[in-house]
Tab-separated table of C-alpha atoms and ligand atoms in Angstrom:
chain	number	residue	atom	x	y	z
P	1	UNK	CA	-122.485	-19.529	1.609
P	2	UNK	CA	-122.305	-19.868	-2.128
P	3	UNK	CA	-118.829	-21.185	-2.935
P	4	UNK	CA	-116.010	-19.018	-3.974
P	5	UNK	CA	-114.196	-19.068	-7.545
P	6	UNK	CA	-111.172	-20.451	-7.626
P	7	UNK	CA	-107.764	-19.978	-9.384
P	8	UNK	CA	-105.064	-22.016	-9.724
P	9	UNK	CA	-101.255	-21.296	-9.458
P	10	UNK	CA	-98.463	-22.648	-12.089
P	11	UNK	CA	-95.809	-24.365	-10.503
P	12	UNK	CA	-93.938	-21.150	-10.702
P	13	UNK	CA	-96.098	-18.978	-9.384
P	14	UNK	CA	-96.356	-21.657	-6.211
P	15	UNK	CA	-92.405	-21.419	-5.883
P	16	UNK	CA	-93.289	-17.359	-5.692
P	17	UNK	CA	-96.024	-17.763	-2.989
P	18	UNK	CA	-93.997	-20.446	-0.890
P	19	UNK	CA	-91.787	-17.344	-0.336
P	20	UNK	CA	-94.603	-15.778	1.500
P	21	UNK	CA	-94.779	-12.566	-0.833
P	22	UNK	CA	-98.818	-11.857	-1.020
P	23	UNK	CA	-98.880	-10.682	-4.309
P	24	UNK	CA	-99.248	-12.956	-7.551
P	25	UNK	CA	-98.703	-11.519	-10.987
P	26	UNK	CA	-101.076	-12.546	-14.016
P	27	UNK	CA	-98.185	-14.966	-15.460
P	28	UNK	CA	-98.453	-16.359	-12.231
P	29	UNK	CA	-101.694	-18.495	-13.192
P	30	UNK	CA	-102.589	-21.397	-14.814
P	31	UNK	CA	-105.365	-19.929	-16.777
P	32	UNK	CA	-107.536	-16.641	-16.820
P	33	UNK	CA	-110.038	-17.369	-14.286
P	34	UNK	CA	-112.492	-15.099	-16.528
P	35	UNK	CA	-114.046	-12.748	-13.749
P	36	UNK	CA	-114.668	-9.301	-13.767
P	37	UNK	CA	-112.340	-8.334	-10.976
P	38	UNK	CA	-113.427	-7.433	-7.284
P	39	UNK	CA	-113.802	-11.046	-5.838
P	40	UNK	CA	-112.537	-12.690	-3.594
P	41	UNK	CA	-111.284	-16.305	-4.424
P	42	UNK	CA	-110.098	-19.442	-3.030
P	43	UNK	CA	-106.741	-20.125	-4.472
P	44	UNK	CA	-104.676	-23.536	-5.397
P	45	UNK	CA	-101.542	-24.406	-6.027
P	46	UNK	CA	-100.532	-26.737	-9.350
P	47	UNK	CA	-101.538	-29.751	-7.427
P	48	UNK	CA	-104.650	-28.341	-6.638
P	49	UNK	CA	-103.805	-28.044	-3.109
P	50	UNK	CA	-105.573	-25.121	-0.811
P	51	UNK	CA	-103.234	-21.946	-0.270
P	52	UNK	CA	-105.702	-19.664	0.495
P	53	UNK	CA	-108.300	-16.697	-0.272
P	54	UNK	CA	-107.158	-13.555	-2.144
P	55	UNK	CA	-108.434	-10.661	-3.739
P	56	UNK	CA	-108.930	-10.589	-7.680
P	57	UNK	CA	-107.605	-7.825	-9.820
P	58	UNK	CA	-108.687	-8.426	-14.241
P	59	UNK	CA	-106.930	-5.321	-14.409
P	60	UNK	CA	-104.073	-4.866	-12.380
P	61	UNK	CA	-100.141	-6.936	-13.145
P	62	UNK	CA	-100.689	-8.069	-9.783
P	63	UNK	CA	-103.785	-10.517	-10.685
P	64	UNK	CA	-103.854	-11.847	-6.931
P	65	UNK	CA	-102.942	-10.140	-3.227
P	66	UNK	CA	-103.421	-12.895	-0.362
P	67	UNK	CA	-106.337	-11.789	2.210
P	68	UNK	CA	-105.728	-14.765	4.125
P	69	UNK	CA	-103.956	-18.482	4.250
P	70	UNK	CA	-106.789	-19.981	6.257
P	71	UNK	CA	-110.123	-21.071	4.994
P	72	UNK	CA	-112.300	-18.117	6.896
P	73	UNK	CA	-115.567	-17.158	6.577
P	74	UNK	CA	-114.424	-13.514	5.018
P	75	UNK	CA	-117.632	-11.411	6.758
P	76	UNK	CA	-118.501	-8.819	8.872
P	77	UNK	CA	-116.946	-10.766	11.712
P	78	UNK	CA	-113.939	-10.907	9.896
P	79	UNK	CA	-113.027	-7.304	8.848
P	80	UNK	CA	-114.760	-6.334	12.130
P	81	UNK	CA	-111.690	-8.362	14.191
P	82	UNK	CA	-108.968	-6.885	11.565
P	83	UNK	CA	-109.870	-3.400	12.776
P	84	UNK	CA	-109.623	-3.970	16.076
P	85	UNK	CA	-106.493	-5.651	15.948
P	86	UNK	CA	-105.566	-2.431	13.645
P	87	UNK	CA	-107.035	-0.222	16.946
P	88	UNK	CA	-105.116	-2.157	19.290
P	89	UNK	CA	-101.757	-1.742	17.787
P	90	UNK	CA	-102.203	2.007	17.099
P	91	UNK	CA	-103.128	2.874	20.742
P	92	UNK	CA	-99.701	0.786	21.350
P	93	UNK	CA	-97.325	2.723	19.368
P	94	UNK	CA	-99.251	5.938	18.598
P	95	UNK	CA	-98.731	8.184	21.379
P	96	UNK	CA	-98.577	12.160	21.551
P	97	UNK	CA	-100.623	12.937	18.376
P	98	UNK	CA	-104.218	13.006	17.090
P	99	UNK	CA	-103.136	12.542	13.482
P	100	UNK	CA	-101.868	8.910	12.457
P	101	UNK	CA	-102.192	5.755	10.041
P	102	UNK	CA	-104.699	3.404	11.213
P	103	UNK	CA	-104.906	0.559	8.586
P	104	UNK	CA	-102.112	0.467	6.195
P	105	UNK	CA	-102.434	-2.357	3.318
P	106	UNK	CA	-101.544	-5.985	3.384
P	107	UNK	CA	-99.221	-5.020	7.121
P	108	UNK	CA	-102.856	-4.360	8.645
P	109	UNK	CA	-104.275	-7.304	6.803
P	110	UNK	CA	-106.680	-5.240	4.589
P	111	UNK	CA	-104.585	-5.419	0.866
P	112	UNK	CA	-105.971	-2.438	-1.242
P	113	UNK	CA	-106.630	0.102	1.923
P	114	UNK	CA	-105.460	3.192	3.554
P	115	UNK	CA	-107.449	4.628	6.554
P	116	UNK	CA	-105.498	8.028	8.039
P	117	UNK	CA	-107.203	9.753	11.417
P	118	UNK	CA	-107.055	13.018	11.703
P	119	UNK	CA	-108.065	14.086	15.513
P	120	UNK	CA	-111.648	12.047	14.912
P	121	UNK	CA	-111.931	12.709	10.696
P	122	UNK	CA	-111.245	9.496	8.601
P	123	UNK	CA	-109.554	9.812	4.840
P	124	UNK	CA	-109.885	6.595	3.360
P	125	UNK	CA	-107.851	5.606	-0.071
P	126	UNK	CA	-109.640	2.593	-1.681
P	127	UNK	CA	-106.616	0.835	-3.867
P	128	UNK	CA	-108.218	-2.242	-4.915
P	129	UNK	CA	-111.877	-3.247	-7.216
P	130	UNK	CA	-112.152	-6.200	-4.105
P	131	UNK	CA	-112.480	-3.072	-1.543
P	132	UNK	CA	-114.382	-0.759	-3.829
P	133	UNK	CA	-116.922	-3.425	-3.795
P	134	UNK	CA	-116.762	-3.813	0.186
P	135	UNK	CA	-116.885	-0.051	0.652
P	136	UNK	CA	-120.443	0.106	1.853
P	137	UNK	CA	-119.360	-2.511	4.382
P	138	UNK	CA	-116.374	-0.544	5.261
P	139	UNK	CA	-118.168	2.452	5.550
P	140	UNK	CA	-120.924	0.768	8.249
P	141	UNK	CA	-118.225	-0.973	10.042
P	142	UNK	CA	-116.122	2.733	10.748
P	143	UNK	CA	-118.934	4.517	11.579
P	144	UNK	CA	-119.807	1.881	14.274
P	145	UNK	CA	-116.608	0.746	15.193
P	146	UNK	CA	-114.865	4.463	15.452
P	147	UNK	CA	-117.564	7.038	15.780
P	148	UNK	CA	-115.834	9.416	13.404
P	149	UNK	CA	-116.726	12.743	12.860
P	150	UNK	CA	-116.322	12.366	9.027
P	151	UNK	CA	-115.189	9.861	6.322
P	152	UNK	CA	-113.709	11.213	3.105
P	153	UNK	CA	-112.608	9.076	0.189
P	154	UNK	CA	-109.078	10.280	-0.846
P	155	UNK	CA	-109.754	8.195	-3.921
P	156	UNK	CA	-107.511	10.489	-6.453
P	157	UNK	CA	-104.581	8.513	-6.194
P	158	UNK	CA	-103.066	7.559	-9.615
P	159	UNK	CA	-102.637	4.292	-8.396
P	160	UNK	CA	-106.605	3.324	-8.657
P	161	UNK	CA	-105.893	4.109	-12.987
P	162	UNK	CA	-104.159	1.109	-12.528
P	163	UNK	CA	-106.813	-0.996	-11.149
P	164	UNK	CA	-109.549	0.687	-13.885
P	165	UNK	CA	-111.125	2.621	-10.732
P	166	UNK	CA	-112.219	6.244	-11.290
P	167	UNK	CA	-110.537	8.627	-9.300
P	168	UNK	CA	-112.700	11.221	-6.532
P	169	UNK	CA	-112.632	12.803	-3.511
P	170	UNK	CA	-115.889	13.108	-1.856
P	171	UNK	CA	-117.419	13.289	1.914
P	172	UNK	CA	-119.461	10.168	2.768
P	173	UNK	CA	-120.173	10.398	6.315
P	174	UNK	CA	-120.392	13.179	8.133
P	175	UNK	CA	-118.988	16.717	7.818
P	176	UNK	CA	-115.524	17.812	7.162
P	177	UNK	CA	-115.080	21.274	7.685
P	178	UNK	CA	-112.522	22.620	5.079
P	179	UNK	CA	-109.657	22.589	7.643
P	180	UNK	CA	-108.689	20.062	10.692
P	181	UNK	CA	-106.681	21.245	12.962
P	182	UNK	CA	-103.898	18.417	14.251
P	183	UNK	CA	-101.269	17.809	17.124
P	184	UNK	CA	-98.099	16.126	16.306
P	185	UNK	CA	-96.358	16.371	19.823
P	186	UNK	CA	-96.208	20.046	20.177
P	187	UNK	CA	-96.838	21.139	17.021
P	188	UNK	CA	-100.342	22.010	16.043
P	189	UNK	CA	-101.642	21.718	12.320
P	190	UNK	CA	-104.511	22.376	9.952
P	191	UNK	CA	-104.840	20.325	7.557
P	192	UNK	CA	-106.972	20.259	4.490
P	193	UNK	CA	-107.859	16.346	3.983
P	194	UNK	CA	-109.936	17.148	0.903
P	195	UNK	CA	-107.971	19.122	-1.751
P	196	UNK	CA	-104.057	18.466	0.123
P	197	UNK	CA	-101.196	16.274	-1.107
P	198	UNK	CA	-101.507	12.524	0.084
P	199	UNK	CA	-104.628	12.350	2.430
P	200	UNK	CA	-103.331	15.238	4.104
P	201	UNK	CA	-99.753	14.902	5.789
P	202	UNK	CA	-96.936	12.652	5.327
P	203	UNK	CA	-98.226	10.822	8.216
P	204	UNK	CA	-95.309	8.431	7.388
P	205	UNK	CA	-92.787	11.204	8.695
P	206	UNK	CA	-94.615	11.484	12.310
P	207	UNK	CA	-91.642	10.109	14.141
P	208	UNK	CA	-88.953	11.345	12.415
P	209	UNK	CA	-90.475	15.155	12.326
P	210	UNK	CA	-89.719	14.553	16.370
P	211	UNK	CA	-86.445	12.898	15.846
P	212	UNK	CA	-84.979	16.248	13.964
P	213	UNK	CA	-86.225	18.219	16.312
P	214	UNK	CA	-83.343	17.255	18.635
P	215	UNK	CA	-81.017	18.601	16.594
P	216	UNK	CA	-82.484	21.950	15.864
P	217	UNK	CA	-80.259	24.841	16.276
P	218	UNK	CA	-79.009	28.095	14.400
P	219	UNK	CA	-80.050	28.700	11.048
P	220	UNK	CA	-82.310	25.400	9.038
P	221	UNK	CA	-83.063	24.881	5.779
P	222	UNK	CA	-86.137	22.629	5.182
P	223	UNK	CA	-86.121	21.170	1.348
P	224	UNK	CA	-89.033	20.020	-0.318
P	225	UNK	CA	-91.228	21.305	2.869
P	226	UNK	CA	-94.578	20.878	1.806
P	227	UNK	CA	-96.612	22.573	4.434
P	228	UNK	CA	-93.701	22.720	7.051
P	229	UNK	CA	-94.248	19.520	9.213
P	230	UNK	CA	-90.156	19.440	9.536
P	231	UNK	CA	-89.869	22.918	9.950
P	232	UNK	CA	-92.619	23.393	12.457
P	233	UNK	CA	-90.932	21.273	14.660
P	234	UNK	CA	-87.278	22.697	14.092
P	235	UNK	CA	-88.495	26.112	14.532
P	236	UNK	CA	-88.865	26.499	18.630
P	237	UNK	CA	-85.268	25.965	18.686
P	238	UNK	CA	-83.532	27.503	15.560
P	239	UNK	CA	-82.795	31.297	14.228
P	240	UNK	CA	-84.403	30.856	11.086
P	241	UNK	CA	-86.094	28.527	9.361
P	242	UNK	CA	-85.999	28.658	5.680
P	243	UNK	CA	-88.488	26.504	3.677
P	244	UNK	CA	-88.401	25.230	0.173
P	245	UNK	CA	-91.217	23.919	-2.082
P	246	UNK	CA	-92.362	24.346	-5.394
P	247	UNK	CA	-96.186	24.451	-4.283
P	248	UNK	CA	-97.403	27.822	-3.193
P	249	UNK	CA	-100.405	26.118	-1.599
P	250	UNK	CA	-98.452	24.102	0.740
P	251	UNK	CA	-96.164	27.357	1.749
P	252	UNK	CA	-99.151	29.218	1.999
P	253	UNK	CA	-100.770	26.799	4.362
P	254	UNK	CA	-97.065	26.655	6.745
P	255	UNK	CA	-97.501	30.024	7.141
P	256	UNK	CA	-100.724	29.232	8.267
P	257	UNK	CA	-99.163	27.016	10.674
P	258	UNK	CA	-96.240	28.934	12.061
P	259	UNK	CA	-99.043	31.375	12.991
P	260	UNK	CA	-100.783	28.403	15.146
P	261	UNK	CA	-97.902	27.987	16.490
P	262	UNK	CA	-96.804	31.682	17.520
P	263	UNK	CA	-93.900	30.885	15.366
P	264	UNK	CA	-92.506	33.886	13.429
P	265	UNK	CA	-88.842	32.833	12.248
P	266	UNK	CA	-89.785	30.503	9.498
P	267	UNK	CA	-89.043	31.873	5.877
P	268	UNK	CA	-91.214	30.371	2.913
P	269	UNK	CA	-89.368	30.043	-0.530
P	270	UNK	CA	-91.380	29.024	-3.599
P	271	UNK	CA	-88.512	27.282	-5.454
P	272	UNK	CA	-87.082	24.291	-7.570
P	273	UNK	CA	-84.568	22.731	-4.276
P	274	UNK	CA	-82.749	21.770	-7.419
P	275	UNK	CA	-82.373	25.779	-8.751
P	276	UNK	CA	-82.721	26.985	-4.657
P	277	UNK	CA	-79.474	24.861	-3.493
P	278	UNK	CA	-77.141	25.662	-6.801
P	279	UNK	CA	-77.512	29.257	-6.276
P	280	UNK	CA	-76.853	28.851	-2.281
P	281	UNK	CA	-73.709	27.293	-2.720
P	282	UNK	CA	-72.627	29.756	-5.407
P	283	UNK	CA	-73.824	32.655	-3.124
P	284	UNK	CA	-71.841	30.835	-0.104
P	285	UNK	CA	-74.907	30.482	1.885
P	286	UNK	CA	-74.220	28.064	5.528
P	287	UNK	CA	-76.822	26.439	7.316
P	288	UNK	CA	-76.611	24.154	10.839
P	289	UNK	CA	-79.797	21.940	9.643
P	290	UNK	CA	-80.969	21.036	6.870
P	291	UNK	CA	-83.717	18.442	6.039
P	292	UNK	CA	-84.043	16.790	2.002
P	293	UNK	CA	-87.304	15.385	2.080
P	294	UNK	CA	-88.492	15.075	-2.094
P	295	UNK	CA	-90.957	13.268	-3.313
P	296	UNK	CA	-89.847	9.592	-5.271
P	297	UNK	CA	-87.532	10.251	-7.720
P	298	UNK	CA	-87.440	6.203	-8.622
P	299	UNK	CA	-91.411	6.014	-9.230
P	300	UNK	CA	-89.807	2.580	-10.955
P	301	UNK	CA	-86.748	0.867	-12.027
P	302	UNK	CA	-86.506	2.583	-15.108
P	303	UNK	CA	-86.260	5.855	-13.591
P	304	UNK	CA	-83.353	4.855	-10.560
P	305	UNK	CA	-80.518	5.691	-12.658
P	306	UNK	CA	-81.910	9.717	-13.151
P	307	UNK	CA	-83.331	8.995	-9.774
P	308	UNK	CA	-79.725	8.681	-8.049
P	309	UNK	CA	-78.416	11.507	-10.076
P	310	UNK	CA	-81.056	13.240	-8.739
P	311	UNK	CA	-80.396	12.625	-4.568
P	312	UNK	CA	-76.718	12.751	-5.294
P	313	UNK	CA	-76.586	16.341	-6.649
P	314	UNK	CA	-78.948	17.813	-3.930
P	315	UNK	CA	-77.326	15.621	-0.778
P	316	UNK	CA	-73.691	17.214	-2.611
P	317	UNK	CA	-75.133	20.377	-2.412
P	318	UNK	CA	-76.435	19.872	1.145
P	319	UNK	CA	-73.208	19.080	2.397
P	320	UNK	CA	-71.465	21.661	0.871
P	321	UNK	CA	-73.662	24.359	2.501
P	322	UNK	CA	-73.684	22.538	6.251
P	323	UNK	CA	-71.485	24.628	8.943
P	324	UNK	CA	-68.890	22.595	10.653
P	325	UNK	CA	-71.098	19.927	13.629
P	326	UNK	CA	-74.241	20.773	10.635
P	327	UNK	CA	-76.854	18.071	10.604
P	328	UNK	CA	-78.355	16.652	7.420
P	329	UNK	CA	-81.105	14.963	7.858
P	330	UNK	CA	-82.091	13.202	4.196
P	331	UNK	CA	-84.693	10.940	3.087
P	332	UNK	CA	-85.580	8.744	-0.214
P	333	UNK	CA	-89.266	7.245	0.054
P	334	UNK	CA	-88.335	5.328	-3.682
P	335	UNK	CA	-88.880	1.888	-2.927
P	336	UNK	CA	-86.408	1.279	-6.269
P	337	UNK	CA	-83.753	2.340	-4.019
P	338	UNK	CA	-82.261	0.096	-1.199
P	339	UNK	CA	-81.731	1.247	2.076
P	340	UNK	CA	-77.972	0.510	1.291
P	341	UNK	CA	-77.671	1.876	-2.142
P	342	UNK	CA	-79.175	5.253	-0.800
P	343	UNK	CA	-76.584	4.877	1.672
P	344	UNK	CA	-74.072	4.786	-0.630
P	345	UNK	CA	-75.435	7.941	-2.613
P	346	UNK	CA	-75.162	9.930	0.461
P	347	UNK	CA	-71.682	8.235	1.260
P	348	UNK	CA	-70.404	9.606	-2.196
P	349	UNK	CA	-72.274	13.057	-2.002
P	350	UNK	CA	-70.377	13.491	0.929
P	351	UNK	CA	-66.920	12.538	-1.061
P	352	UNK	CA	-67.388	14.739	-3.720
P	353	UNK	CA	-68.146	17.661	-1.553
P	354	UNK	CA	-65.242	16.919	0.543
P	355	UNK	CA	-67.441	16.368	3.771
P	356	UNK	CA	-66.287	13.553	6.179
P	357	UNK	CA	-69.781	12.950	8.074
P	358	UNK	CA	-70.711	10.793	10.267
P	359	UNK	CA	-74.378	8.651	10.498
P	360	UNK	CA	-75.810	9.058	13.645
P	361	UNK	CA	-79.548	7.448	13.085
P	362	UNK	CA	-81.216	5.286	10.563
P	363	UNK	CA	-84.613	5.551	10.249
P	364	UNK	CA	-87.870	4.279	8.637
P	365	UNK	CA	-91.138	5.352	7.995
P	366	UNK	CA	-93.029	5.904	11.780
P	367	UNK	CA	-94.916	3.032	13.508
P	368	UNK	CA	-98.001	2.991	12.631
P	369	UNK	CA	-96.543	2.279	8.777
P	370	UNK	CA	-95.373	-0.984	10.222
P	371	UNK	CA	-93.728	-2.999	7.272
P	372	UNK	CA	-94.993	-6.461	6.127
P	373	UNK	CA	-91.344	-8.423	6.100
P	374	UNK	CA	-92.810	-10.137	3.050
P	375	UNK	CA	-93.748	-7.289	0.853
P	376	UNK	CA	-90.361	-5.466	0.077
P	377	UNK	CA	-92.402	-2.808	-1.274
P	378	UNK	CA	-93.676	-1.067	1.682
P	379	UNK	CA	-90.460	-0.841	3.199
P	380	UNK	CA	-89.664	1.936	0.832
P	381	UNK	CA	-88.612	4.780	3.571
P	382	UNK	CA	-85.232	5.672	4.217
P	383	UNK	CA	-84.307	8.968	6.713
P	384	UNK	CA	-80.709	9.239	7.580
P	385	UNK	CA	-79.479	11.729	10.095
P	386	UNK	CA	-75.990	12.930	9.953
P	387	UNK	CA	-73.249	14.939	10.953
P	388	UNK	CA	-70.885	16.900	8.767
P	389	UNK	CA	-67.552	17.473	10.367
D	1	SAM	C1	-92.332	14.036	0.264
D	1	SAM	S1	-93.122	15.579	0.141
D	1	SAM	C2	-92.428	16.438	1.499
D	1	SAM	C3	-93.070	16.167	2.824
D	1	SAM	C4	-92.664	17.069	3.932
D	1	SAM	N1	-91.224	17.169	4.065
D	1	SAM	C5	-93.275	16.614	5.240
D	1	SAM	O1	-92.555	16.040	6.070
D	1	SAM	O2	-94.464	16.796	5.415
D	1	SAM	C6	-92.331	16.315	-1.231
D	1	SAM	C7	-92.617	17.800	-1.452
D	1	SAM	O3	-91.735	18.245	-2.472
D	1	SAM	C8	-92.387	19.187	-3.295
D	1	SAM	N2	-91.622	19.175	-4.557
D	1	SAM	C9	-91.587	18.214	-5.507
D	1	SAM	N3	-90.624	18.473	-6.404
D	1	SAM	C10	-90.031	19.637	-6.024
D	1	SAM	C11	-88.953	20.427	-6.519
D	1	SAM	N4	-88.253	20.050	-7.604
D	1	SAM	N5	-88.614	21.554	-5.871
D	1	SAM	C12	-89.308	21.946	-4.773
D	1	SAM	N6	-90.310	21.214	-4.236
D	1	SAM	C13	-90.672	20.090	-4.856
D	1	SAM	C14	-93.830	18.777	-3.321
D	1	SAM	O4	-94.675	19.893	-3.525
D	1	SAM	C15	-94.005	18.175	-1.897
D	1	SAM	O5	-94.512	19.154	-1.031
């Protein structure tokens, strides 16, 4: 085995790694280690002392994500015992659905990489130059190690801009036909994994699309709906459903859905929630549910103070349309917001629109999104449920 390059830590960036965070920034090294990007390397503290192998980025701020602290043979062998151990836990905590997250980042042990099923088709998102490079590899060990119908790079996240990777979407194993269809408990699906908004669903929702479905009743207002994952599951059990999104696609394709599902009470709106929820309140509209569900307002910290503006004035509004026993059920995927601070935006929405609520659940992203405690960052999703009185 031809020996790997190495890079070595300054005494601060050592202080940073002994607090078990597996991300290094550039500043974070002694010197530029002068690669291309893509490799893996063996890295040292200031002493020179082994920490570990980790994934190089030239581009990137972070310069260095850990792959492991151990002095592995990184080969077939070892990605091939990574998935399984990425199998294993999914067939633990996924139950009831054919559509889930099965490797997820540095919490599954593969830094840079996404893998979604959906019932049998893979959509992979390659994050990292390391991974592009091992994609072949990848590829060979899915196809043997899942028989999947299909594989289909998701690579158009912005993200990969970041990292100097191009971005695509293309079919590389199999065929996809333009729609899966999906099971989420009862729900059923189609799903478009080529041309929809993350690889497909907001997979990270799965759990707590089930959780609001306990508290369906009467007339529900799903904001920021996308194609009606919250909705489909409220509907069963509700007068009227009443969706919001700006994208006419995504409506389109709930429609779509509620058909599936021999669902005819749900009520598409192709709306700003912003624009949608000021003229309800004006126009005295009341709902018993209703779900806030929008995309990152806090994409960073420069952004959090518009970004809490932003939740505040639509979880006011919310509260102000509820019915007396109404449940809100409200989410914040911005990682530049705590879990308490979003808290506390919701506390003072509630204030200002005279609501005494109370919480009854507090809620992450689903299971199979497990959190590394070490990265901060992918513990980004908050879903409170509550009760306005
Ligand atoms: C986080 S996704 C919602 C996911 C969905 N609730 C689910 O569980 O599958 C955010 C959605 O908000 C929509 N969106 C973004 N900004 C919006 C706005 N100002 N008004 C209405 N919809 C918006 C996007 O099209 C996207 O479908």
């Amino acid at each position: 085995m031809p020996q790997l390059p190495e890079v070595r830590l300054t005494a601060k960036g050592w202080r940073w790694q002994r607090t078990g965070h597996p991300w290094l920034y550039r500043d974070d090294l002694a010197a530029a280690p002068g690669l291309p990007g893509g490799e893996l390397v063996r890295v040292l503290d200031h002493q020179d002392r082994f920490l570990g192998q980790a994934l190089y980025s030239a581009k990137s701020r972070i310069a260095l994500r850990f792959l492991t602290y151990a002095d592995d043979v990184v080969d077939r062998g070892f990605w091939e015992q990574r998935l399984q151990r990425a199998v294993a836990y999914r067939r633990q905590v996924v139950a009831d659905t054919d559509a889930y997250r099965l490797i997820y980042v540095e919490a599954d042990g593969f830094p840079g990489l996404v893998l979604d099923h959906y019932a049998g088709h893979l959509a992979l998102q390659v994050l990292h130059p390391a991974m592009e490079r091992l994609l072949p590899d990848i590829i060979d060990l899915l196809t043997t190690g899942l028989s999947p119908c299909s594989i289909t790079l998701r690579n158009d996240a912005e993200v990969r801009n970041l990292e100097g990777l191009p971005l695509e979407v293309a079919t590389v194993w199999g065929e996809l036909p333009p729609l899966v269809e999906v099971r989420q408990g009862g729900v059923r699906q189609l799903v478009d994994l080529r041309g929809a908004q993350k690889t497909g669903l907001f997979l990270d929702q799965r759990e707590n699309h089930l959780a609001a479905a306990a508290y369906a009743k009467g007339e529900a207002l799903d904001c920021f709906a996308y194609q009606g994952s919250f909705a489909l599951h409220l509907a069963p059990r509700c007068q009227r459903v009443t969706l919001v999104d700006s994208s006419a696609p995504a409506l389109a394709r709930a429609e779509e859905n509620a058909r599936l599902n021999g669902l005819d009470n749900l009520e598409p709106v192709k709306a700003n929630v912003f624009n949608f929820l000021k003229k309800a309140v004006a126009e005295g509209q009341h709902f018993d549910v209703i779900v806030l569900d929008p995309p990152a307002f806090a994409k960073s910290r420069r952004e959090r103070e518009a970004a809490i503006k932003g939740y505040h004035e639509i979880n006011r509004r919310a509260f102000q349309l509820l019915n007396p026993g109404g449940v809100l059920i409200t989410c914040s995927c911005s990682y530049n917001l705590s879990e308490p601070d979003f808290l506390e935006v919701v506390r003072s929405a509630a204030a200002d629109a005279h609501r005494p609520a109370r919480l009854i659940e507090r809620r992450g992203a689903a299971r199979d999104h497990p959190a590394l405690l070490a990265l901060p960052e992918s513990l980004y999703l908050k879903c409170f449920i509550l009760e306005a009185l």
